[in-house]
Amino acid sequence: MKKYLKLIIKIFFILVIIFILLRKVNTEEILSYLLNADKKMLLLAFVMVCFMCGLLAFKWKVLLKNIKFVRLLEGVLIGHIITYSLGGQIVGEGGKIVLLKKTEKNMGMITASILVDKITGFLGGFIVGLIGMIFSRIPLSNKYKLYYCFIIGGCICLIIGLFNQKSINFWGWFLDGIKRKKGILRKIGEMLENVLNGIKRYVNDKKAILVSILWGIILQIVSVAVSFSVCYSLDIIIPFQDLCWIMSLVSVMALVPLSVMGLGVSQMSTISLLMLLGVSKELAIGYSLVLYIIMISVAVLSIVLLPLFHFISEV
């Protein structure tokens, strides 16, 4: 019943978003934008998203050196499929854990690698976003710049605060107390301790963390390039550096676990930010729809290619 209730709440939330977005909107104008989009630029965006999947596997390889690249690529594709079919990044990461369980028995290390991979990815995205804000050509008010710096700076401080040696020692002490309990609490404590041990190894490996952050920067730049191509295809004129901070903000909003089939807070925030920069509501919705269609298309292609990658990884 709890699962069905959560699904009903999510669907209701999406319906509310759709109602808000489409209220007093010229749907014919949106359809016109979609039909007249530059197909070459959309194809370029599609290719870059496919390329990003490979880069994500390379980035993950930095943390899980003992697992084949093809197996990691398989995990990335499964995560992408689940994210854009069931909705939510957290569910997608769960799919990766299930897949790699067959290869790497240490579930703590797998979970820790995914967590660290996400964190370094966010750090890379925040760095690109801050640089974009510095070189922004759009005359935003100081109020909005202050909001942006507060959100991104707060996220960076939170990540650094949670994942340094002192914090890890504190969490280790906390989990020791849980492990002394009986029953399910003890099992949870042991499971979390395995994850914490994995995180501890990565935190002590400064080189791996720095390389992973560098990969995060590269991936964020490619992600911004995808958005830039979609904007160009729809004749949306937004400088590349401004898309840098827009995409970093959207990545933060996407963490809110209220979505169905990938639709949710990230789309709402993207449309709102584009409208803030002077893009019409119809054009902003068109951009969001095109980007979503590209992501779904890559998910469909991933489903087709998965058996091939699985065969290669088993050889």
PDB file of C-alpha atoms in Angstrom:
ATOM      1  CA  MET A   1       0.000   0.000   0.000  1.00  0.00           C
ATOM      2  CA  LYS A   2       2.854   2.392   0.802  1.00  0.00           C
ATOM      3  CA  LYS A   3       4.343   1.881  -2.678  1.00  0.00           C
ATOM      4  CA  TYR A   4       0.994   2.570  -4.359  1.00  0.00           C
ATOM      5  CA  LEU A   5       0.452   5.619  -2.161  1.00  0.00           C
ATOM      6  CA  LYS A   6       3.868   7.034  -3.112  1.00  0.00           C
ATOM      7  CA  LEU A   7       3.133   6.424  -6.789  1.00  0.00           C
ATOM      8  CA  ILE A   8      -0.259   8.132  -6.498  1.00  0.00           C
ATOM      9  CA  ILE A   9       1.362  11.136  -4.783  1.00  0.00           C
ATOM     10  CA  LYS A  10       4.000  11.348  -7.516  1.00  0.00           C
ATOM     11  CA  ILE A  11       1.427  11.110 -10.301  1.00  0.00           C
ATOM     12  CA  PHE A  12      -0.680  13.801  -8.615  1.00  0.00           C
ATOM     13  CA  PHE A  13       2.408  16.004  -8.303  1.00  0.00           C
ATOM     14  CA  ILE A  14       3.207  15.548 -12.010  1.00  0.00           C
ATOM     15  CA  LEU A  15      -0.371  16.351 -12.988  1.00  0.00           C
ATOM     16  CA  VAL A  16      -0.189  19.546 -10.937  1.00  0.00           C
ATOM     17  CA  ILE A  17       3.072  20.480 -12.694  1.00  0.00           C
ATOM     18  CA  ILE A  18       1.565  19.761 -16.123  1.00  0.00           C
ATOM     19  CA  PHE A  19      -1.505  21.846 -15.253  1.00  0.00           C
ATOM     20  CA  ILE A  20       0.674  24.767 -14.096  1.00  0.00           C
ATOM     21  CA  LEU A  21       2.898  24.544 -17.180  1.00  0.00           C
ATOM     22  CA  LEU A  22       0.128  24.219 -19.746  1.00  0.00           C
ATOM     23  CA  ARG A  23      -2.261  26.734 -18.192  1.00  0.00           C
ATOM     24  CA  LYS A  24      -2.745  29.671 -20.578  1.00  0.00           C
ATOM     25  CA  VAL A  25      -0.176  28.191 -22.968  1.00  0.00           C
ATOM     26  CA  ASN A  26      -0.459  28.130 -26.741  1.00  0.00           C
ATOM     27  CA  THR A  27      -0.016  24.392 -27.420  1.00  0.00           C
ATOM     28  CA  GLU A  28      -0.038  24.961 -31.202  1.00  0.00           C
ATOM     29  CA  GLU A  29       2.952  27.259 -30.796  1.00  0.00           C
ATOM     30  CA  ILE A  30       4.801  24.589 -28.784  1.00  0.00           C
ATOM     31  CA  LEU A  31       4.064  22.013 -31.488  1.00  0.00           C
ATOM     32  CA  SER A  32       5.319  24.433 -34.130  1.00  0.00           C
ATOM     33  CA  TYR A  33       8.611  24.847 -32.257  1.00  0.00           C
ATOM     34  CA  LEU A  34       9.022  21.070 -32.031  1.00  0.00           C
ATOM     35  CA  LEU A  35       8.290  20.480 -35.734  1.00  0.00           C
ATOM     36  CA  ASN A  36      10.558  23.293 -36.940  1.00  0.00           C
ATOM     37  CA  ALA A  37      13.547  22.441 -34.711  1.00  0.00           C
ATOM     38  CA  ASP A  38      16.911  22.041 -36.431  1.00  0.00           C
ATOM     39  CA  LYS A  39      17.170  18.246 -36.884  1.00  0.00           C
ATOM     40  CA  LYS A  40      20.959  18.282 -37.325  1.00  0.00           C
ATOM     41  CA  MET A  41      21.488  19.990 -33.972  1.00  0.00           C
ATOM     42  CA  LEU A  42      19.078  17.551 -32.316  1.00  0.00           C
ATOM     43  CA  LEU A  43      21.020  14.635 -33.800  1.00  0.00           C
ATOM     44  CA  LEU A  44      24.221  16.191 -32.460  1.00  0.00           C
ATOM     45  CA  ALA A  45      22.640  16.455 -28.999  1.00  0.00           C
ATOM     46  CA  PHE A  46      21.552  12.797 -29.202  1.00  0.00           C
ATOM     47  CA  VAL A  47      25.092  11.694 -30.143  1.00  0.00           C
ATOM     48  CA  MET A  48      26.580  13.735 -27.292  1.00  0.00           C
ATOM     49  CA  VAL A  49      24.210  12.128 -24.752  1.00  0.00           C
ATOM     50  CA  CYS A  50      25.318   8.688 -26.014  1.00  0.00           C
ATOM     51  CA  PHE A  51      28.932   9.854 -25.716  1.00  0.00           C
ATOM     52  CA  MET A  52      28.221  10.989 -22.158  1.00  0.00           C
ATOM     53  CA  CYS A  53      27.194   7.454 -21.188  1.00  0.00           C
ATOM     54  CA  GLY A  54      30.654   6.253 -22.206  1.00  0.00           C
ATOM     55  CA  LEU A  55      32.317   9.094 -20.308  1.00  0.00           C
ATOM     56  CA  LEU A  56      30.275   8.247 -17.203  1.00  0.00           C
ATOM     57  CA  ALA A  57      31.581   4.680 -17.365  1.00  0.00           C
ATOM     58  CA  PHE A  58      35.176   5.975 -17.688  1.00  0.00           C
ATOM     59  CA  LYS A  59      34.617   8.231 -14.685  1.00  0.00           C
ATOM     60  CA  TRP A  60      33.258   5.309 -12.670  1.00  0.00           C
ATOM     61  CA  LYS A  61      36.250   3.206 -13.702  1.00  0.00           C
ATOM     62  CA  VAL A  62      38.473   5.580 -11.712  1.00  0.00           C
ATOM     63  CA  LEU A  63      36.789   4.325  -8.532  1.00  0.00           C
ATOM     64  CA  LEU A  64      36.173   0.670  -9.472  1.00  0.00           C
ATOM     65  CA  LYS A  65      39.447  -0.247 -11.177  1.00  0.00           C
ATOM     66  CA  ASN A  66      38.910  -4.022 -10.873  1.00  0.00           C
ATOM     67  CA  ILE A  67      35.652  -4.131 -12.849  1.00  0.00           C
ATOM     68  CA  LYS A  68      35.564  -4.252 -16.649  1.00  0.00           C
ATOM     69  CA  PHE A  69      34.725  -1.034 -18.464  1.00  0.00           C
ATOM     70  CA  VAL A  70      31.967  -2.796 -20.442  1.00  0.00           C
ATOM     71  CA  ARG A  71      30.326  -3.955 -17.202  1.00  0.00           C
ATOM     72  CA  LEU A  72      30.394  -0.387 -15.873  1.00  0.00           C
ATOM     73  CA  LEU A  73      28.969   0.897 -19.162  1.00  0.00           C
ATOM     74  CA  GLU A  74      26.213  -1.677 -18.802  1.00  0.00           C
ATOM     75  CA  GLY A  75      25.511  -0.282 -15.334  1.00  0.00           C
ATOM     76  CA  VAL A  76      25.381   3.284 -16.646  1.00  0.00           C
ATOM     77  CA  LEU A  77      22.902   2.311 -19.367  1.00  0.00           C
ATOM     78  CA  ILE A  78      20.698   0.423 -16.910  1.00  0.00           C
ATOM     79  CA  GLY A  79      20.738   3.435 -14.594  1.00  0.00           C
ATOM     80  CA  HIS A  80      19.730   5.694 -17.508  1.00  0.00           C
ATOM     81  CA  ILE A  81      16.899   3.365 -18.550  1.00  0.00           C
ATOM     82  CA  ILE A  82      15.490   3.107 -15.032  1.00  0.00           C
ATOM     83  CA  THR A  83      15.802   6.850 -14.402  1.00  0.00           C
ATOM     84  CA  TYR A  84      13.794   7.733 -17.518  1.00  0.00           C
ATOM     85  CA  SER A  85      11.244   4.910 -17.256  1.00  0.00           C
ATOM     86  CA  LEU A  86      10.500   4.640 -13.533  1.00  0.00           C
ATOM     87  CA  GLY A  87      11.704   8.131 -12.694  1.00  0.00           C
ATOM     88  CA  GLY A  88      14.218   9.405 -10.160  1.00  0.00           C
ATOM     89  CA  GLN A  89      17.999   9.212 -10.028  1.00  0.00           C
ATOM     90  CA  ILE A  90      17.999   7.280  -6.758  1.00  0.00           C
ATOM     91  CA  VAL A  91      16.066   4.389  -8.324  1.00  0.00           C
ATOM     92  CA  GLY A  92      18.482   4.401 -11.262  1.00  0.00           C
ATOM     93  CA  GLU A  93      21.488   4.118  -8.955  1.00  0.00           C
ATOM     94  CA  GLY A  94      19.790   1.180  -7.240  1.00  0.00           C
ATOM     95  CA  GLY A  95      19.724  -0.599 -10.600  1.00  0.00           C
ATOM     96  CA  LYS A  96      23.493  -0.193 -10.875  1.00  0.00           C
ATOM     97  CA  ILE A  97      23.993  -1.789  -7.464  1.00  0.00           C
ATOM     98  CA  VAL A  98      21.891  -4.816  -8.412  1.00  0.00           C
ATOM     99  CA  LEU A  99      23.864  -5.309 -11.642  1.00  0.00           C
ATOM    100  CA  LEU A 100      27.342  -5.024 -10.108  1.00  0.00           C
ATOM    101  CA  LYS A 101      26.435  -7.327  -7.234  1.00  0.00           C
ATOM    102  CA  LYS A 102      27.157 -10.246  -9.592  1.00  0.00           C
ATOM    103  CA  THR A 103      30.692  -8.982 -10.258  1.00  0.00           C
ATOM    104  CA  GLU A 104      31.764  -7.364  -6.997  1.00  0.00           C
ATOM    105  CA  LYS A 105      30.605  -9.118  -3.828  1.00  0.00           C
ATOM    106  CA  ASN A 106      31.500  -6.205  -1.562  1.00  0.00           C
ATOM    107  CA  MET A 107      28.218  -4.308  -1.654  1.00  0.00           C
ATOM    108  CA  GLY A 108      29.664  -1.624   0.593  1.00  0.00           C
ATOM    109  CA  MET A 109      32.334  -0.759  -1.967  1.00  0.00           C
ATOM    110  CA  ILE A 110      29.798  -0.708  -4.820  1.00  0.00           C
ATOM    111  CA  THR A 111      27.452   1.599  -2.928  1.00  0.00           C
ATOM    112  CA  ALA A 112      30.341   3.802  -1.786  1.00  0.00           C
ATOM    113  CA  SER A 113      31.675   4.049  -5.359  1.00  0.00           C
ATOM    114  CA  ILE A 114      28.266   5.180  -6.647  1.00  0.00           C
ATOM    115  CA  LEU A 115      27.940   7.711  -3.827  1.00  0.00           C
ATOM    116  CA  VAL A 116      31.444   9.123  -4.357  1.00  0.00           C
ATOM    117  CA  ASP A 117      30.905   9.115  -8.132  1.00  0.00           C
ATOM    118  CA  LYS A 118      27.762  11.206  -7.684  1.00  0.00           C
ATOM    119  CA  ILE A 119      29.409  13.579  -5.226  1.00  0.00           C
ATOM    120  CA  THR A 120      32.443  14.248  -7.432  1.00  0.00           C
ATOM    121  CA  GLY A 121      30.082  14.695 -10.381  1.00  0.00           C
ATOM    122  CA  PHE A 122      28.130  17.340  -8.482  1.00  0.00           C
ATOM    123  CA  LEU A 123      31.351  19.073  -7.418  1.00  0.00           C
ATOM    124  CA  GLY A 124      32.498  19.181 -11.051  1.00  0.00           C
ATOM    125  CA  GLY A 125      29.128  20.582 -12.073  1.00  0.00           C
ATOM    126  CA  PHE A 126      29.217  23.211  -9.319  1.00  0.00           C
ATOM    127  CA  ILE A 127      32.696  24.334 -10.379  1.00  0.00           C
ATOM    128  CA  VAL A 128      31.550  24.748 -13.999  1.00  0.00           C
ATOM    129  CA  GLY A 129      28.429  26.555 -12.766  1.00  0.00           C
ATOM    130  CA  LEU A 130      30.381  29.017 -10.649  1.00  0.00           C
ATOM    131  CA  ILE A 131      32.734  29.801 -13.557  1.00  0.00           C
ATOM    132  CA  GLY A 132      29.687  30.313 -15.779  1.00  0.00           C
ATOM    133  CA  MET A 133      28.148  32.713 -13.281  1.00  0.00           C
ATOM    134  CA  ILE A 134      31.401  34.701 -13.048  1.00  0.00           C
ATOM    135  CA  PHE A 135      31.539  35.168 -16.830  1.00  0.00           C
ATOM    136  CA  SER A 136      27.780  35.575 -17.292  1.00  0.00           C
ATOM    137  CA  ARG A 137      26.759  38.143 -19.903  1.00  0.00           C
ATOM    138  CA  ILE A 138      23.189  38.360 -18.696  1.00  0.00           C
ATOM    139  CA  PRO A 139      22.564  41.351 -16.378  1.00  0.00           C
ATOM    140  CA  LEU A 140      21.085  39.420 -13.467  1.00  0.00           C
ATOM    141  CA  SER A 141      20.281  41.309 -10.299  1.00  0.00           C
ATOM    142  CA  ASN A 142      22.579  40.823  -7.319  1.00  0.00           C
ATOM    143  CA  LYS A 143      19.678  39.129  -5.521  1.00  0.00           C
ATOM    144  CA  TYR A 144      19.640  36.217  -7.996  1.00  0.00           C
ATOM    145  CA  LYS A 145      23.426  35.946  -7.989  1.00  0.00           C
ATOM    146  CA  LEU A 146      23.354  35.823  -4.203  1.00  0.00           C
ATOM    147  CA  TYR A 147      20.702  33.068  -4.298  1.00  0.00           C
ATOM    148  CA  TYR A 148      22.805  31.082  -6.727  1.00  0.00           C
ATOM    149  CA  CYS A 149      26.005  31.421  -4.709  1.00  0.00           C
ATOM    150  CA  PHE A 150      24.110  30.482  -1.546  1.00  0.00           C
ATOM    151  CA  ILE A 151      22.656  27.289  -3.077  1.00  0.00           C
ATOM    152  CA  ILE A 152      25.844  26.119  -4.799  1.00  0.00           C
ATOM    153  CA  GLY A 153      28.121  27.215  -1.941  1.00  0.00           C
ATOM    154  CA  GLY A 154      25.833  25.493   0.553  1.00  0.00           C
ATOM    155  CA  CYS A 155      25.932  22.257  -1.448  1.00  0.00           C
ATOM    156  CA  ILE A 156      29.737  22.340  -1.651  1.00  0.00           C
ATOM    157  CA  CYS A 157      30.071  23.011   2.088  1.00  0.00           C
ATOM    158  CA  LEU A 158      27.594  20.223   2.866  1.00  0.00           C
ATOM    159  CA  ILE A 159      29.509  17.722   0.735  1.00  0.00           C
ATOM    160  CA  ILE A 160      32.882  18.674   2.211  1.00  0.00           C
ATOM    161  CA  GLY A 161      31.410  18.683   5.725  1.00  0.00           C
ATOM    162  CA  LEU A 162      29.903  15.214   5.377  1.00  0.00           C
ATOM    163  CA  PHE A 163      32.838  13.545   3.660  1.00  0.00           C
ATOM    164  CA  ASN A 164      36.028  14.490   5.476  1.00  0.00           C
ATOM    165  CA  GLN A 165      38.058  12.385   7.883  1.00  0.00           C
ATOM    166  CA  LYS A 166      36.586  13.892  11.057  1.00  0.00           C
ATOM    167  CA  SER A 167      33.021  13.360   9.861  1.00  0.00           C
ATOM    168  CA  ILE A 168      33.812   9.788   8.833  1.00  0.00           C
ATOM    169  CA  ASN A 169      35.259   9.106  12.286  1.00  0.00           C
ATOM    170  CA  PHE A 170      32.081  10.482  13.840  1.00  0.00           C
ATOM    171  CA  TRP A 171      29.868   8.301  11.616  1.00  0.00           C
ATOM    172  CA  GLY A 172      32.042   5.308  12.495  1.00  0.00           C
ATOM    173  CA  TRP A 173      31.467   5.979  16.201  1.00  0.00           C
ATOM    174  CA  PHE A 174      27.733   6.427  15.581  1.00  0.00           C
ATOM    175  CA  LEU A 175      27.459   3.137  13.667  1.00  0.00           C
ATOM    176  CA  ASP A 176      29.368   1.303  16.400  1.00  0.00           C
ATOM    177  CA  GLY A 177      26.545   2.247  18.728  1.00  0.00           C
ATOM    178  CA  ILE A 178      23.903   0.963  16.304  1.00  0.00           C
ATOM    179  CA  LYS A 179      25.758  -2.319  15.845  1.00  0.00           C
ATOM    180  CA  ARG A 180      25.475  -3.002  19.568  1.00  0.00           C
ATOM    181  CA  LYS A 181      21.701  -3.148  19.189  1.00  0.00           C
ATOM    182  CA  LYS A 182      19.863  -6.340  18.342  1.00  0.00           C
ATOM    183  CA  GLY A 183      17.795  -7.390  15.358  1.00  0.00           C
ATOM    184  CA  ILE A 184      17.330  -5.261  12.287  1.00  0.00           C
ATOM    185  CA  LEU A 185      19.215  -2.252  13.707  1.00  0.00           C
ATOM    186  CA  ARG A 186      22.346  -4.341  13.995  1.00  0.00           C
ATOM    187  CA  LYS A 187      22.040  -5.499  10.370  1.00  0.00           C
ATOM    188  CA  ILE A 188      21.510  -1.933   9.185  1.00  0.00           C
ATOM    189  CA  GLY A 189      24.536  -0.799  11.190  1.00  0.00           C
ATOM    190  CA  GLU A 190      26.737  -3.512   9.657  1.00  0.00           C
ATOM    191  CA  MET A 191      25.543  -2.674   6.145  1.00  0.00           C
ATOM    192  CA  LEU A 192      26.188   1.051   6.609  1.00  0.00           C
ATOM    193  CA  GLU A 193      29.583   0.329   8.145  1.00  0.00           C
ATOM    194  CA  ASN A 194      30.608  -1.490   4.939  1.00  0.00           C
ATOM    195  CA  VAL A 195      29.563   1.557   2.922  1.00  0.00           C
ATOM    196  CA  LEU A 196      31.426   3.862   5.309  1.00  0.00           C
ATOM    197  CA  ASN A 197      34.590   1.755   5.003  1.00  0.00           C
ATOM    198  CA  GLY A 198      34.355   2.093   1.236  1.00  0.00           C
ATOM    199  CA  ILE A 199      33.943   5.868   1.483  1.00  0.00           C
ATOM    200  CA  LYS A 200      36.895   6.000   3.882  1.00  0.00           C
ATOM    201  CA  ARG A 201      39.109   4.292   1.299  1.00  0.00           C
ATOM    202  CA  TYR A 202      38.112   6.777  -1.371  1.00  0.00           C
ATOM    203  CA  VAL A 203      38.557   9.796   0.897  1.00  0.00           C
ATOM    204  CA  ASN A 204      42.104   8.633   1.650  1.00  0.00           C
ATOM    205  CA  ASP A 205      42.805   8.210  -2.080  1.00  0.00           C
ATOM    206  CA  LYS A 206      43.211  11.898  -2.958  1.00  0.00           C
ATOM    207  CA  LYS A 207      44.388  11.205  -6.500  1.00  0.00           C
ATOM    208  CA  ALA A 208      41.273   9.171  -7.374  1.00  0.00           C
ATOM    209  CA  ILE A 209      39.026  11.881  -5.917  1.00  0.00           C
ATOM    210  CA  LEU A 210      40.756  14.673  -7.879  1.00  0.00           C
ATOM    211  CA  VAL A 211      40.658  12.688 -11.136  1.00  0.00           C
ATOM    212  CA  SER A 212      36.983  11.914 -10.544  1.00  0.00           C
ATOM    213  CA  ILE A 213      36.213  15.621  -9.974  1.00  0.00           C
ATOM    214  CA  LEU A 214      38.080  16.439 -13.211  1.00  0.00           C
ATOM    215  CA  TRP A 215      35.898  13.900 -15.015  1.00  0.00           C
ATOM    216  CA  GLY A 216      32.898  15.557 -13.381  1.00  0.00           C
ATOM    217  CA  ILE A 217      33.939  18.913 -14.873  1.00  0.00           C
ATOM    218  CA  ILE A 218      34.351  17.361 -18.334  1.00  0.00           C
ATOM    219  CA  LEU A 219      30.967  15.638 -18.125  1.00  0.00           C
ATOM    220  CA  GLN A 220      29.248  18.850 -17.006  1.00  0.00           C
ATOM    221  CA  ILE A 221      30.736  20.725 -19.974  1.00  0.00           C
ATOM    222  CA  VAL A 222      29.432  18.028 -22.341  1.00  0.00           C
ATOM    223  CA  SER A 223      26.027  18.194 -20.614  1.00  0.00           C
ATOM    224  CA  VAL A 224      25.940  21.960 -21.127  1.00  0.00           C
ATOM    225  CA  ALA A 225      26.932  21.401 -24.769  1.00  0.00           C
ATOM    226  CA  VAL A 226      23.889  19.116 -25.148  1.00  0.00           C
ATOM    227  CA  SER A 227      21.617  21.850 -23.764  1.00  0.00           C
ATOM    228  CA  PHE A 228      23.314  24.439 -25.979  1.00  0.00           C
ATOM    229  CA  SER A 229      22.626  22.274 -29.064  1.00  0.00           C
ATOM    230  CA  VAL A 230      18.958  21.908 -28.105  1.00  0.00           C
ATOM    231  CA  CYS A 231      18.695  25.667 -27.525  1.00  0.00           C
ATOM    232  CA  TYR A 232      20.341  26.351 -30.889  1.00  0.00           C
ATOM    233  CA  SER A 233      17.925  23.963 -32.642  1.00  0.00           C
ATOM    234  CA  LEU A 234      14.982  25.981 -31.253  1.00  0.00           C
ATOM    235  CA  ASP A 235      16.600  29.405 -31.838  1.00  0.00           C
ATOM    236  CA  ILE A 236      16.897  30.055 -28.107  1.00  0.00           C
ATOM    237  CA  ILE A 237      19.739  32.525 -27.690  1.00  0.00           C
ATOM    238  CA  ILE A 238      21.453  31.876 -24.358  1.00  0.00           C
ATOM    239  CA  PRO A 239      25.261  32.157 -23.976  1.00  0.00           C
ATOM    240  CA  PHE A 240      27.114  28.924 -23.186  1.00  0.00           C
ATOM    241  CA  GLN A 241      28.431  30.255 -19.863  1.00  0.00           C
ATOM    242  CA  ASP A 242      24.902  31.043 -18.673  1.00  0.00           C
ATOM    243  CA  LEU A 243      23.757  27.530 -19.490  1.00  0.00           C
ATOM    244  CA  CYS A 244      26.625  26.377 -17.235  1.00  0.00           C
ATOM    245  CA  TRP A 245      25.061  27.803 -14.082  1.00  0.00           C
ATOM    246  CA  ILE A 246      21.523  26.983 -15.215  1.00  0.00           C
ATOM    247  CA  MET A 247      22.408  23.290 -15.619  1.00  0.00           C
ATOM    248  CA  SER A 248      24.195  23.158 -12.281  1.00  0.00           C
ATOM    249  CA  LEU A 249      21.087  24.524 -10.559  1.00  0.00           C
ATOM    250  CA  VAL A 250      18.862  22.046 -12.389  1.00  0.00           C
ATOM    251  CA  SER A 251      21.122  19.173 -11.254  1.00  0.00           C
ATOM    252  CA  VAL A 252      20.484  20.219  -7.642  1.00  0.00           C
ATOM    253  CA  MET A 253      16.715  20.438  -8.207  1.00  0.00           C
ATOM    254  CA  ALA A 254      16.716  17.008  -9.887  1.00  0.00           C
ATOM    255  CA  LEU A 255      17.631  15.423  -6.547  1.00  0.00           C
ATOM    256  CA  VAL A 256      14.114  16.083  -5.263  1.00  0.00           C
ATOM    257  CA  PRO A 257      12.553  12.599  -5.534  1.00  0.00           C
ATOM    258  CA  LEU A 258       9.210  13.728  -6.943  1.00  0.00           C
ATOM    259  CA  SER A 259       9.047  12.464 -10.502  1.00  0.00           C
ATOM    260  CA  VAL A 260       7.373   9.886 -12.703  1.00  0.00           C
ATOM    261  CA  MET A 261       9.169   8.660 -15.838  1.00  0.00           C
ATOM    262  CA  GLY A 262      11.807  11.354 -15.364  1.00  0.00           C
ATOM    263  CA  LEU A 263       9.280  14.194 -15.368  1.00  0.00           C
ATOM    264  CA  GLY A 264       9.166  16.397 -12.341  1.00  0.00           C
ATOM    265  CA  VAL A 265      11.049  19.089 -10.461  1.00  0.00           C
ATOM    266  CA  SER A 266      13.981  19.296 -12.901  1.00  0.00           C
ATOM    267  CA  GLN A 267      11.642  20.170 -15.812  1.00  0.00           C
ATOM    268  CA  MET A 268       9.809  22.735 -13.686  1.00  0.00           C
ATOM    269  CA  SER A 269      13.065  24.362 -12.605  1.00  0.00           C
ATOM    270  CA  THR A 270      14.491  24.362 -16.157  1.00  0.00           C
ATOM    271  CA  ILE A 271      11.409  26.072 -17.570  1.00  0.00           C
ATOM    272  CA  SER A 272      11.350  28.609 -14.721  1.00  0.00           C
ATOM    273  CA  LEU A 273      15.027  29.506 -15.191  1.00  0.00           C
ATOM    274  CA  LEU A 274      14.660  29.896 -18.955  1.00  0.00           C
ATOM    275  CA  MET A 275      11.648  32.168 -18.448  1.00  0.00           C
ATOM    276  CA  LEU A 276      13.711  34.164 -15.943  1.00  0.00           C
ATOM    277  CA  LEU A 277      16.169  34.817 -18.782  1.00  0.00           C
ATOM    278  CA  GLY A 278      13.445  36.094 -21.101  1.00  0.00           C
ATOM    279  CA  VAL A 279      12.524  32.903 -22.966  1.00  0.00           C
ATOM    280  CA  SER A 280       8.789  32.585 -23.636  1.00  0.00           C
ATOM    281  CA  LYS A 281       6.867  29.940 -21.708  1.00  0.00           C
ATOM    282  CA  GLU A 282       5.991  28.039 -24.892  1.00  0.00           C
ATOM    283  CA  LEU A 283       9.609  27.978 -26.062  1.00  0.00           C
ATOM    284  CA  ALA A 284      10.881  26.942 -22.614  1.00  0.00           C
ATOM    285  CA  ILE A 285       8.374  24.060 -22.524  1.00  0.00           C
ATOM    286  CA  GLY A 286       9.450  23.096 -26.050  1.00  0.00           C
ATOM    287  CA  TYR A 287      13.078  22.986 -24.911  1.00  0.00           C
ATOM    288  CA  SER A 288      12.215  20.775 -21.937  1.00  0.00           C
ATOM    289  CA  LEU A 289      10.161  18.400 -24.102  1.00  0.00           C
ATOM    290  CA  VAL A 290      12.885  18.079 -26.749  1.00  0.00           C
ATOM    291  CA  LEU A 291      15.544  17.348 -24.147  1.00  0.00           C
ATOM    292  CA  TYR A 292      13.279  14.755 -22.514  1.00  0.00           C
ATOM    293  CA  ILE A 293      12.587  13.079 -25.883  1.00  0.00           C
ATOM    294  CA  ILE A 294      16.337  12.851 -26.523  1.00  0.00           C
ATOM    295  CA  MET A 295      16.899  11.219 -23.124  1.00  0.00           C
ATOM    296  CA  ILE A 296      14.075   8.738 -23.762  1.00  0.00           C
ATOM    297  CA  SER A 297      15.539   7.968 -27.210  1.00  0.00           C
ATOM    298  CA  VAL A 298      18.920   7.177 -25.653  1.00  0.00           C
ATOM    299  CA  ALA A 299      17.133   4.952 -23.115  1.00  0.00           C
ATOM    300  CA  VAL A 300      15.437   3.037 -25.965  1.00  0.00           C
ATOM    301  CA  LEU A 301      18.778   2.634 -27.767  1.00  0.00           C
ATOM    302  CA  SER A 302      20.304   1.420 -24.501  1.00  0.00           C
ATOM    303  CA  ILE A 303      17.650  -1.291 -24.222  1.00  0.00           C
ATOM    304  CA  VAL A 304      18.574  -2.484 -27.725  1.00  0.00           C
ATOM    305  CA  LEU A 305      22.337  -2.484 -27.032  1.00  0.00           C
ATOM    306  CA  LEU A 306      22.272  -3.932 -23.509  1.00  0.00           C
ATOM    307  CA  PRO A 307      22.253  -7.614 -24.592  1.00  0.00           C
ATOM    308  CA  LEU A 308      25.357  -6.983 -26.724  1.00  0.00           C
ATOM    309  CA  PHE A 309      27.244  -5.247 -23.894  1.00  0.00           C
ATOM    310  CA  HIS A 310      26.153  -7.957 -21.456  1.00  0.00           C
ATOM    311  CA  PHE A 311      27.511 -10.643 -23.793  1.00  0.00           C
ATOM    312  CA  ILE A 312      30.839  -8.801 -24.142  1.00  0.00           C
ATOM    313  CA  SER A 313      31.140  -8.298 -20.372  1.00  0.00           C
ATOM    314  CA  GLU A 314      30.582 -12.019 -19.735  1.00  0.00           C
ATOM    315  CA  VAL A 315      33.354 -13.071 -22.158  1.00  0.00           C
TER     316      VAL A 315
END
